[in-house]
Amino acid sequence: MINNTDAVRLIDSKREDSVIVPTMNANNVGFGLPSVSTNQSLDLPLSGAMGKASNLGLGIALAQPGRKVMVLDGDGSLLMNLGAMVTSANKAPTNFYHFLFNNKVYAVTGGQPIPGSDCQDWEGMARAAGYAAVFSYDNLEDFTTGIDEVLAAAGPVFVHLAIEPQIENTPVQFRPRAQRTVKMAFDEVPAALGVSSG
Amino acid sequence: MTTYESVLHPPAIIAELKKNNITHVVWLPDSETNFMYQLLNEEDSLDLVPVCREGETMAIAAGLWVGGKKPVVLIQNTGIFESGDSIRGLGLDINQPLVMLIGYRGWTRRGPTPDSAARYIEPILHTWGINCYLIETDDDADRISIACEEAERTQKPVGVLVGTEFGV
């Protein structure tokens, strides 16, 4: 399996001018994208509205067709909004890259198992939904070798990553909070994109 | 005496969307909007974004807005009930100036409605602090412009309740 921080660090290292939409463990303050990002002004984290990260990324991808959009999703999150895979594939933006961090648990609530975590076929679901290309990695070496091919493929691309669970049991009110809030990110990203909304 | 035709035609809605420079319509069809769907597909200036569940619409609209576009969502009132966390997290919390066109299923001016979708929608919107306007005929369509102006001025979602079936 792939360490969560190693995965976000590798994706970030290949981002160039991409917008990244991380959620759940991929957005963890201590070991997710906020801990390694090299261009925070183009990070649009989503910590509320669970399950909607890929929808948010789809909207950006449609609005900014000349720029890659990378969604860093969670398995529990995506299961809350599985139809979003079809929604994304149906609009078929070629600049849309959907990474699934599959750790098989609800890591931020104490590690309870995801329903059906031992029998899910995420690659199969992505192909059936209509993604143009589907990749899967269960170790960092292969992911490191393969990521250039992933990002060279025309989207919508789905990338399944087998991630080591990093479980949090600390009550929410005692966890470190992001200094850059979701609202701040929504205010900053349009400026980084050079658009007037936001 | 002026006679009003009590019908709402899709072209009146489309004209309002174009007048307000709307770029995308993020939608899930309800039982009254097929005429609208046909026209939207024929309108080059509006990009239709179909979804599988209504809660997706506010999130996609948020991404479009951040990316510099001007979307609206078009769903039924039943879909608003399903969309609560999206409206909270990706509408109100981020100050998205989003106009939501909402099919007012069950609405009637002729006495009480048996449809709970109609009875609950306005109290729910008002609980969120979301203002809303009612359109029932072509003469009301300019309330979409009022809603667009209000959404921009207040930087928050505004509802437009479509209280009648579309005419051909």
mmCIF file of C-alpha atoms in Angstrom:
data_model
loop_
_atom_site.group_PDB
_atom_site.id
_atom_site.type_symbol
_atom_site.label_atom_id
_atom_site.label_comp_id
_atom_site.label_asym_id
_atom_site.label_seq_id
_atom_site.Cartn_x
_atom_site.Cartn_y
_atom_site.Cartn_z
ATOM 1 C CA MET A 1 0.000 0.000 0.000
ATOM 2 C CA ILE A 2 0.980 3.630 -0.441
ATOM 3 C CA ASN A 3 1.556 6.064 2.402
ATOM 4 C CA ASN A 4 -0.928 8.956 2.282
ATOM 5 C CA THR A 5 1.752 11.652 2.463
ATOM 6 C CA ASP A 6 3.899 9.958 -0.190
ATOM 7 C CA ALA A 7 0.911 9.906 -2.522
ATOM 8 C CA VAL A 8 -0.002 13.580 -2.124
ATOM 9 C CA ARG A 9 3.663 14.593 -2.347
ATOM 10 C CA LEU A 10 4.106 12.725 -5.632
ATOM 11 C CA ILE A 11 0.919 14.192 -7.132
ATOM 12 C CA ASP A 12 1.904 17.672 -5.980
ATOM 13 C CA SER A 13 5.350 17.271 -7.554
ATOM 14 C CA LYS A 14 3.697 16.758 -10.948
ATOM 15 C CA ARG A 15 1.041 19.459 -10.643
ATOM 16 C CA GLU A 16 2.598 22.318 -12.653
ATOM 17 C CA ASP A 17 -0.323 24.798 -12.873
ATOM 18 C CA SER A 18 -3.048 22.292 -11.983
ATOM 19 C CA VAL A 19 -5.828 23.017 -9.523
ATOM 20 C CA ILE A 20 -5.975 20.331 -6.816
ATOM 21 C CA VAL A 21 -9.204 19.579 -4.937
ATOM 22 C CA PRO A 22 -8.346 17.411 -1.897
ATOM 23 C CA THR A 23 -10.796 16.004 0.623
ATOM 24 C CA MET A 24 -10.698 13.863 3.779
ATOM 25 C CA ASN A 25 -7.292 12.191 4.436
ATOM 26 C CA ALA A 26 -5.801 13.693 1.280
ATOM 27 C CA ASN A 27 -6.662 17.052 2.844
ATOM 28 C CA ASN A 28 -5.382 16.221 6.338
ATOM 29 C CA VAL A 29 -3.506 19.148 7.856
ATOM 30 C CA GLY A 30 -0.776 16.918 9.276
ATOM 31 C CA PHE A 31 -0.233 14.348 6.539
ATOM 32 C CA GLY A 32 -2.305 15.391 3.513
ATOM 33 C CA LEU A 33 -1.805 17.921 0.760
ATOM 34 C CA PRO A 34 -1.706 20.963 3.106
ATOM 35 C CA SER A 35 1.459 19.481 4.660
ATOM 36 C CA VAL A 36 3.375 19.270 1.362
ATOM 37 C CA SER A 37 1.734 21.608 -1.166
ATOM 38 C CA THR A 38 4.047 23.658 -3.335
ATOM 39 C CA ASN A 39 1.300 25.929 -4.677
ATOM 40 C CA GLN A 40 -1.361 26.473 -2.060
ATOM 41 C CA SER A 41 -2.961 29.257 -4.070
ATOM 42 C CA LEU A 42 -4.285 26.608 -6.470
ATOM 43 C CA ASP A 43 -5.431 24.170 -3.765
ATOM 44 C CA LEU A 44 -9.188 24.125 -3.227
ATOM 45 C CA PRO A 45 -9.819 21.882 -0.201
ATOM 46 C CA LEU A 46 -13.266 20.549 0.551
ATOM 47 C CA SER A 47 -13.982 19.540 4.132
ATOM 48 C CA GLY A 48 -17.753 19.980 4.148
ATOM 49 C CA ALA A 49 -20.408 18.699 1.762
ATOM 50 C CA MET A 50 -18.863 15.216 1.983
ATOM 51 C CA GLY A 51 -18.810 13.350 -1.303
ATOM 52 C CA LYS A 52 -18.868 16.415 -3.517
ATOM 53 C CA ALA A 53 -15.144 16.880 -4.222
ATOM 54 C CA SER A 54 -15.335 15.417 -7.717
ATOM 55 C CA ASN A 55 -18.357 17.593 -8.519
ATOM 56 C CA LEU A 56 -16.425 20.670 -7.437
ATOM 57 C CA GLY A 57 -13.470 19.587 -9.543
ATOM 58 C CA LEU A 58 -15.701 18.884 -12.518
ATOM 59 C CA GLY A 59 -17.025 22.435 -12.419
ATOM 60 C CA ILE A 60 -13.510 23.872 -12.415
ATOM 61 C CA ALA A 61 -12.454 21.544 -15.222
ATOM 62 C CA LEU A 62 -15.380 22.699 -17.365
ATOM 63 C CA ALA A 63 -14.676 26.346 -16.603
ATOM 64 C CA GLN A 64 -10.911 26.070 -17.177
ATOM 65 C CA PRO A 65 -10.465 23.581 -20.031
ATOM 66 C CA GLY A 66 -6.847 24.562 -20.602
ATOM 67 C CA ARG A 67 -5.740 23.593 -17.101
ATOM 68 C CA LYS A 68 -5.574 20.196 -15.405
ATOM 69 C CA VAL A 69 -7.816 19.627 -12.390
ATOM 70 C CA MET A 70 -6.822 16.879 -9.943
ATOM 71 C CA VAL A 71 -9.407 15.638 -7.451
ATOM 72 C CA LEU A 72 -8.014 13.723 -4.448
ATOM 73 C CA ASP A 73 -11.069 11.810 -3.257
ATOM 74 C CA GLY A 74 -11.745 9.292 -0.489
ATOM 75 C CA ASP A 75 -13.481 5.950 -0.831
ATOM 76 C CA GLY A 76 -16.048 6.690 1.858
ATOM 77 C CA SER A 77 -16.656 10.081 0.294
ATOM 78 C CA LEU A 78 -17.117 8.798 -3.226
ATOM 79 C CA LEU A 79 -19.493 6.094 -2.032
ATOM 80 C CA MET A 80 -21.737 8.873 -0.687
ATOM 81 C CA ASN A 81 -22.069 10.250 -4.205
ATOM 82 C CA LEU A 82 -21.303 7.396 -6.570
ATOM 83 C CA GLY A 83 -23.400 8.874 -9.367
ATOM 84 C CA ALA A 84 -20.818 11.648 -9.588
ATOM 85 C CA MET A 85 -18.588 9.234 -11.494
ATOM 86 C CA VAL A 86 -21.209 9.034 -14.228
ATOM 87 C CA THR A 87 -21.808 12.785 -14.096
ATOM 88 C CA SER A 88 -18.081 13.431 -14.656
ATOM 89 C CA ALA A 89 -17.650 10.812 -17.358
ATOM 90 C CA ASN A 90 -20.742 12.067 -19.166
ATOM 91 C CA LYS A 91 -19.341 15.595 -19.533
ATOM 92 C CA ALA A 92 -15.954 14.043 -20.330
ATOM 93 C CA PRO A 93 -13.552 16.931 -19.673
ATOM 94 C CA THR A 94 -10.153 15.923 -21.011
ATOM 95 C CA ASN A 95 -8.416 17.868 -18.202
ATOM 96 C CA PHE A 96 -10.083 15.998 -15.317
ATOM 97 C CA TYR A 97 -7.993 13.612 -13.159
ATOM 98 C CA HIS A 98 -9.815 11.790 -10.367
ATOM 99 C CA PHE A 99 -7.515 10.124 -7.813
ATOM 100 C CA LEU A 100 -9.233 7.807 -5.327
ATOM 101 C CA PHE A 101 -7.436 7.378 -2.005
ATOM 102 C CA ASN A 102 -8.805 3.978 -1.033
ATOM 103 C CA ASN A 103 -7.945 3.144 2.587
ATOM 104 C CA LYS A 104 -11.045 0.999 3.160
ATOM 105 C CA VAL A 105 -12.009 2.815 6.373
ATOM 106 C CA TYR A 106 -13.653 5.978 7.627
ATOM 107 C CA ALA A 107 -10.266 7.178 8.851
ATOM 108 C CA VAL A 108 -11.347 10.546 10.210
ATOM 109 C CA THR A 109 -14.013 9.042 12.466
ATOM 110 C CA GLY A 110 -11.930 6.341 14.105
ATOM 111 C CA GLY A 111 -11.363 3.731 11.406
ATOM 112 C CA GLN A 112 -14.721 2.040 11.021
ATOM 113 C CA PRO A 113 -14.787 -0.166 7.885
ATOM 114 C CA ILE A 114 -16.279 1.173 4.665
ATOM 115 C CA PRO A 115 -19.288 -0.897 3.563
ATOM 116 C CA GLY A 116 -18.188 -3.556 1.110
ATOM 117 C CA SER A 117 -14.558 -2.534 1.324
ATOM 118 C CA ASP A 118 -13.304 -6.071 0.622
ATOM 119 C CA CYS A 119 -15.275 -6.568 -2.559
ATOM 120 C CA GLN A 120 -15.335 -3.197 -4.289
ATOM 121 C CA ASP A 121 -13.953 -3.044 -7.829
ATOM 122 C CA TRP A 122 -13.203 0.655 -8.240
ATOM 123 C CA GLU A 123 -11.402 0.253 -11.542
ATOM 124 C CA GLY A 124 -14.365 -1.696 -12.876
ATOM 125 C CA MET A 125 -16.817 0.926 -11.651
ATOM 126 C CA ALA A 126 -14.781 3.696 -13.275
ATOM 127 C CA ARG A 127 -14.665 1.874 -16.600
ATOM 128 C CA ALA A 128 -18.372 1.145 -16.426
ATOM 129 C CA ALA A 129 -19.099 4.792 -15.612
ATOM 130 C CA GLY A 130 -17.313 5.837 -18.774
ATOM 131 C CA TYR A 131 -13.934 7.254 -17.724
ATOM 132 C CA ALA A 132 -11.630 7.524 -20.713
ATOM 133 C CA ALA A 133 -8.679 5.962 -18.892
ATOM 134 C CA VAL A 134 -8.333 4.003 -15.656
ATOM 135 C CA PHE A 135 -5.177 3.254 -13.661
ATOM 136 C CA SER A 136 -4.515 1.485 -10.370
ATOM 137 C CA TYR A 137 -1.480 1.415 -8.089
ATOM 138 C CA ASP A 138 -0.842 -0.372 -4.805
ATOM 139 C CA ASN A 139 2.782 0.651 -4.198
ATOM 140 C CA LEU A 140 4.709 3.887 -4.401
ATOM 141 C CA GLU A 141 7.360 2.600 -6.819
ATOM 142 C CA ASP A 142 4.821 1.700 -9.495
ATOM 143 C CA PHE A 143 2.866 4.902 -8.909
ATOM 144 C CA THR A 144 6.059 6.943 -9.232
ATOM 145 C CA THR A 145 6.909 5.168 -12.469
ATOM 146 C CA GLY A 146 3.398 5.435 -13.849
ATOM 147 C CA ILE A 147 2.251 8.937 -12.946
ATOM 148 C CA ASP A 148 3.635 10.567 -16.078
ATOM 149 C CA GLU A 149 1.567 8.174 -18.197
ATOM 150 C CA VAL A 150 -1.471 8.990 -16.045
ATOM 151 C CA LEU A 151 -1.094 12.713 -16.597
ATOM 152 C CA ALA A 152 -0.363 12.294 -20.298
ATOM 153 C CA ALA A 153 -3.660 10.496 -20.819
ATOM 154 C CA ALA A 154 -6.687 12.458 -21.971
ATOM 155 C CA GLY A 155 -9.378 12.662 -19.321
ATOM 156 C CA PRO A 156 -11.560 11.987 -17.693
ATOM 157 C CA VAL A 157 -8.976 9.795 -15.949
ATOM 158 C CA PHE A 158 -9.601 7.692 -12.846
ATOM 159 C CA VAL A 159 -6.674 6.584 -10.668
ATOM 160 C CA HIS A 160 -7.240 4.050 -7.905
ATOM 161 C CA LEU A 161 -4.640 4.193 -5.125
ATOM 162 C CA ALA A 162 -4.404 1.607 -2.341
ATOM 163 C CA ILE A 163 -3.578 3.820 0.635
ATOM 164 C CA GLU A 164 -2.403 2.886 4.136
ATOM 165 C CA PRO A 165 -5.102 3.979 6.597
ATOM 166 C CA GLN A 166 -4.057 6.708 9.016
ATOM 167 C CA ILE A 167 -6.793 6.752 11.596
ATOM 168 C CA GLU A 168 -7.740 9.682 13.800
ATOM 169 C CA ASN A 169 -9.401 9.140 17.152
ATOM 170 C CA THR A 170 -8.901 12.593 18.604
ATOM 171 C CA PRO A 171 -12.192 14.441 19.062
ATOM 172 C CA VAL A 172 -12.715 16.948 16.258
ATOM 173 C CA GLN A 173 -12.472 19.972 18.532
ATOM 174 C CA PHE A 174 -8.968 18.953 19.631
ATOM 175 C CA ARG A 175 -7.536 18.283 16.161
ATOM 176 C CA PRO A 176 -5.232 20.777 14.462
ATOM 177 C CA ARG A 177 -7.245 23.069 12.256
ATOM 178 C CA ALA A 178 -6.238 24.293 8.847
ATOM 179 C CA GLN A 179 -4.959 27.850 8.952
ATOM 180 C CA ARG A 180 -6.257 28.299 5.423
ATOM 181 C CA THR A 181 -10.001 27.683 5.612
ATOM 182 C CA VAL A 182 -12.236 26.504 2.779
ATOM 183 C CA LYS A 183 -13.708 29.997 2.556
ATOM 184 C CA MET A 184 -10.234 31.525 2.275
ATOM 185 C CA ALA A 185 -9.411 29.080 -0.512
ATOM 186 C CA PHE A 186 -12.576 29.995 -2.404
ATOM 187 C CA ASP A 187 -11.554 33.629 -2.133
ATOM 188 C CA GLU A 188 -7.956 33.004 -3.266
ATOM 189 C CA VAL A 189 -8.229 30.454 -6.081
ATOM 190 C CA PRO A 190 -10.105 32.701 -8.561
ATOM 191 C CA ALA A 191 -7.336 35.282 -8.242
ATOM 192 C CA ALA A 192 -4.727 32.592 -8.870
ATOM 193 C CA LEU A 193 -6.695 31.531 -11.937
ATOM 194 C CA GLY A 194 -6.910 35.110 -13.128
ATOM 195 C CA VAL A 195 -10.703 35.260 -13.068
ATOM 196 C CA SER A 196 -12.903 37.815 -11.394
ATOM 197 C CA SER A 197 -15.457 35.592 -9.646
ATOM 198 C CA GLY A 198 -15.069 34.135 -6.187
ATOM 199 C CA MET B 1 -58.880 45.266 -20.127
ATOM 200 C CA THR B 2 -55.607 43.409 -20.333
ATOM 201 C CA THR B 3 -55.790 39.657 -20.737
ATOM 202 C CA TYR B 4 -52.875 37.598 -19.479
ATOM 203 C CA GLU B 5 -52.103 34.180 -20.798
ATOM 204 C CA SER B 6 -51.371 32.150 -17.665
ATOM 205 C CA VAL B 7 -48.575 30.129 -19.152
ATOM 206 C CA LEU B 8 -44.843 30.070 -18.651
ATOM 207 C CA HIS B 9 -42.945 29.339 -21.841
ATOM 208 C CA PRO B 10 -39.352 28.068 -21.816
ATOM 209 C CA PRO B 11 -38.190 30.793 -24.238
ATOM 210 C CA ALA B 12 -39.012 33.402 -21.586
ATOM 211 C CA ILE B 13 -36.704 31.635 -19.143
ATOM 212 C CA ILE B 14 -33.954 31.147 -21.714
ATOM 213 C CA ALA B 15 -34.124 34.836 -22.619
ATOM 214 C CA GLU B 16 -33.647 35.782 -18.983
ATOM 215 C CA LEU B 17 -30.682 33.455 -18.613
ATOM 216 C CA LYS B 18 -29.051 34.945 -21.706
ATOM 217 C CA LYS B 19 -29.797 38.496 -20.563
ATOM 218 C CA ASN B 20 -27.948 37.771 -17.317
ATOM 219 C CA ASN B 21 -24.954 36.185 -19.094
ATOM 220 C CA ILE B 22 -25.545 32.759 -17.597
ATOM 221 C CA THR B 23 -23.042 30.272 -19.027
ATOM 222 C CA HIS B 24 -24.095 26.899 -17.611
ATOM 223 C CA VAL B 25 -27.327 25.256 -16.484
ATOM 224 C CA VAL B 26 -26.593 22.458 -14.004
ATOM 225 C CA TRP B 27 -29.695 20.372 -13.806
ATOM 226 C CA LEU B 28 -31.667 17.290 -13.141
ATOM 227 C CA PRO B 29 -34.976 17.228 -14.995
ATOM 228 C CA ASP B 30 -38.289 17.183 -13.195
ATOM 229 C CA SER B 31 -41.660 16.261 -14.559
ATOM 230 C CA GLU B 32 -42.396 19.695 -15.973
ATOM 231 C CA THR B 33 -39.191 20.630 -17.749
ATOM 232 C CA ASN B 34 -38.916 18.606 -20.941
ATOM 233 C CA PHE B 35 -39.751 21.562 -23.173
ATOM 234 C CA MET B 36 -37.012 23.465 -21.380
ATOM 235 C CA TYR B 37 -34.575 20.616 -21.967
ATOM 236 C CA GLN B 38 -35.179 20.663 -25.697
ATOM 237 C CA LEU B 39 -34.588 24.401 -25.908
ATOM 238 C CA LEU B 40 -31.507 24.332 -23.707
ATOM 239 C CA ASN B 41 -29.958 21.724 -25.956
ATOM 240 C CA GLU B 42 -30.513 23.987 -28.934
ATOM 241 C CA GLU B 43 -29.067 27.092 -27.239
ATOM 242 C CA ASP B 44 -25.379 27.430 -28.068
ATOM 243 C CA SER B 45 -24.647 30.049 -25.407
ATOM 244 C CA LEU B 46 -25.767 27.796 -22.541
ATOM 245 C CA ASP B 47 -23.909 24.625 -21.604
ATOM 246 C CA LEU B 48 -26.125 21.991 -20.033
ATOM 247 C CA VAL B 49 -24.531 19.941 -17.227
ATOM 248 C CA PRO B 50 -26.744 16.965 -16.350
ATOM 249 C CA VAL B 51 -26.301 15.328 -12.941
ATOM 250 C CA CYS B 52 -27.392 12.075 -11.327
ATOM 251 C CA ARG B 53 -28.520 13.583 -8.002
ATOM 252 C CA GLU B 54 -29.514 17.128 -7.139
ATOM 253 C CA GLY B 55 -26.892 17.664 -4.424
ATOM 254 C CA GLU B 56 -24.256 17.553 -7.139
ATOM 255 C CA THR B 57 -25.564 20.725 -8.741
ATOM 256 C CA MET B 58 -24.394 23.232 -6.125
ATOM 257 C CA ALA B 59 -20.914 21.666 -6.027
ATOM 258 C CA ILE B 60 -20.510 21.737 -9.799
ATOM 259 C CA ALA B 61 -21.828 25.295 -9.844
ATOM 260 C CA ALA B 62 -19.273 26.238 -7.175
ATOM 261 C CA GLY B 63 -16.465 24.915 -9.370
ATOM 262 C CA LEU B 64 -17.777 26.735 -12.411
ATOM 263 C CA TRP B 65 -18.041 29.949 -10.412
ATOM 264 C CA VAL B 66 -14.512 29.644 -9.029
ATOM 265 C CA GLY B 67 -13.369 29.048 -12.592
ATOM 266 C CA GLY B 68 -14.917 32.293 -13.795
ATOM 267 C CA LYS B 69 -18.273 31.119 -15.186
ATOM 268 C CA LYS B 70 -21.809 32.072 -14.218
ATOM 269 C CA PRO B 71 -23.992 28.997 -13.659
ATOM 270 C CA VAL B 72 -27.539 28.458 -12.421
ATOM 271 C CA VAL B 73 -29.015 25.223 -11.135
ATOM 272 C CA LEU B 74 -32.382 23.912 -12.279
ATOM 273 C CA ILE B 75 -33.932 21.194 -10.115
ATOM 274 C CA GLN B 76 -37.225 20.288 -8.457
ATOM 275 C CA ASN B 77 -38.155 21.263 -4.897
ATOM 276 C CA THR B 78 -37.750 17.627 -3.851
ATOM 277 C CA GLY B 79 -34.116 17.946 -4.946
ATOM 278 C CA ILE B 80 -33.575 20.896 -2.633
ATOM 279 C CA PHE B 81 -34.462 18.657 0.295
ATOM 280 C CA GLU B 82 -31.812 16.168 -0.861
ATOM 281 C CA SER B 83 -29.244 18.941 -1.335
ATOM 282 C CA GLY B 84 -29.083 20.348 2.183
ATOM 283 C CA ASP B 85 -25.396 19.774 2.890
ATOM 284 C CA SER B 86 -24.369 21.081 -0.528
ATOM 285 C CA ILE B 87 -26.415 24.260 -0.066
ATOM 286 C CA ARG B 88 -24.834 24.722 3.345
ATOM 287 C CA GLY B 89 -21.249 23.853 2.509
ATOM 288 C CA LEU B 90 -20.966 24.979 -1.096
ATOM 289 C CA GLY B 91 -23.568 27.717 -1.240
ATOM 290 C CA LEU B 92 -23.940 29.596 2.018
ATOM 291 C CA ASP B 93 -20.552 28.909 3.636
ATOM 292 C CA ILE B 94 -18.550 30.039 0.614
ATOM 293 C CA ASN B 95 -20.840 32.963 -0.336
ATOM 294 C CA GLN B 96 -21.656 31.572 -3.755
ATOM 295 C CA PRO B 97 -23.982 33.979 -5.623
ATOM 296 C CA LEU B 98 -26.004 31.109 -7.043
ATOM 297 C CA VAL B 99 -29.470 31.399 -8.547
ATOM 298 C CA MET B 100 -31.397 28.170 -8.033
ATOM 299 C CA LEU B 101 -34.369 27.631 -10.348
ATOM 300 C CA ILE B 102 -36.633 25.281 -8.430
ATOM 301 C CA GLY B 103 -39.602 23.420 -9.843
ATOM 302 C CA TYR B 104 -42.407 24.078 -7.367
ATOM 303 C CA ARG B 105 -44.024 20.643 -7.397
ATOM 304 C CA GLY B 106 -47.428 20.705 -5.725
ATOM 305 C CA TRP B 107 -47.822 24.488 -5.786
ATOM 306 C CA THR B 108 -51.376 25.749 -6.235
ATOM 307 C CA ARG B 109 -53.200 29.001 -5.708
ATOM 308 C CA ARG B 110 -56.449 27.122 -5.306
ATOM 309 C CA GLY B 111 -56.495 26.151 -1.657
ATOM 310 C CA PRO B 112 -54.335 23.846 0.435
ATOM 311 C CA THR B 113 -51.951 21.502 -1.336
ATOM 312 C CA PRO B 114 -51.720 17.852 -0.341
ATOM 313 C CA ASP B 115 -48.083 17.752 -1.536
ATOM 314 C CA SER B 116 -45.584 18.118 1.306
ATOM 315 C CA ALA B 117 -42.889 19.048 -1.246
ATOM 316 C CA ALA B 118 -44.800 22.274 -1.807
ATOM 317 C CA ARG B 119 -45.651 22.890 1.842
ATOM 318 C CA TYR B 120 -42.083 22.581 3.097
ATOM 319 C CA ILE B 121 -39.988 24.261 0.409
ATOM 320 C CA GLU B 122 -40.458 27.923 1.321
ATOM 321 C CA PRO B 123 -40.032 27.401 5.099
ATOM 322 C CA ILE B 124 -36.881 25.365 4.412
ATOM 323 C CA LEU B 125 -35.383 28.060 2.174
ATOM 324 C CA HIS B 126 -36.273 30.758 4.675
ATOM 325 C CA THR B 127 -34.676 28.761 7.507
ATOM 326 C CA TRP B 128 -31.427 28.921 5.550
ATOM 327 C CA GLY B 129 -31.958 32.647 5.038
ATOM 328 C CA ILE B 130 -32.375 32.105 1.311
ATOM 329 C CA ASN B 131 -34.771 34.551 -0.310
ATOM 330 C CA CYS B 132 -36.972 33.297 -3.143
ATOM 331 C CA TYR B 133 -39.184 34.577 -5.932
ATOM 332 C CA LEU B 134 -42.176 32.933 -7.606
ATOM 333 C CA ILE B 135 -42.684 32.821 -11.361
ATOM 334 C CA GLU B 136 -45.854 31.438 -12.903
ATOM 335 C CA THR B 137 -46.233 33.171 -16.272
ATOM 336 C CA ASP B 138 -44.028 34.804 -18.870
ATOM 337 C CA ASP B 139 -44.794 38.127 -17.233
ATOM 338 C CA ASP B 140 -42.997 36.954 -14.088
ATOM 339 C CA ALA B 141 -39.849 35.808 -15.853
ATOM 340 C CA ASP B 142 -37.971 39.039 -15.195
ATOM 341 C CA ARG B 143 -37.839 38.021 -11.544
ATOM 342 C CA ILE B 144 -34.919 35.877 -12.662
ATOM 343 C CA SER B 145 -33.046 39.099 -13.332
ATOM 344 C CA ILE B 146 -34.003 40.342 -9.880
ATOM 345 C CA ALA B 147 -32.713 37.091 -8.386
ATOM 346 C CA CYS B 148 -29.436 37.335 -10.314
ATOM 347 C CA GLU B 149 -28.883 40.899 -9.145
ATOM 348 C CA GLU B 150 -29.693 39.956 -5.556
ATOM 349 C CA ALA B 151 -27.370 36.943 -5.597
ATOM 350 C CA GLU B 152 -24.476 39.099 -6.794
ATOM 351 C CA ARG B 153 -25.236 41.920 -4.357
ATOM 352 C CA THR B 154 -25.653 39.675 -1.319
ATOM 353 C CA GLN B 155 -23.124 36.992 -2.369
ATOM 354 C CA LYS B 156 -25.442 34.164 -1.435
ATOM 355 C CA PRO B 157 -27.875 31.753 -3.100
ATOM 356 C CA VAL B 158 -31.310 32.992 -4.188
ATOM 357 C CA GLY B 159 -34.227 30.752 -5.142
ATOM 358 C CA VAL B 160 -36.633 31.158 -8.048
ATOM 359 C CA LEU B 161 -39.656 28.924 -7.621
ATOM 360 C CA VAL B 162 -41.222 27.858 -10.915
ATOM 361 C CA GLY B 163 -44.840 27.512 -9.876
ATOM 362 C CA THR B 164 -46.393 26.167 -13.016
ATOM 363 C CA GLU B 165 -45.819 23.704 -15.789
ATOM 364 C CA PHE B 166 -44.092 25.007 -18.877
ATOM 365 C CA GLY B 167 -46.297 25.559 -21.896
ATOM 366 C CA VAL B 168 -45.376 24.457 -25.398
#
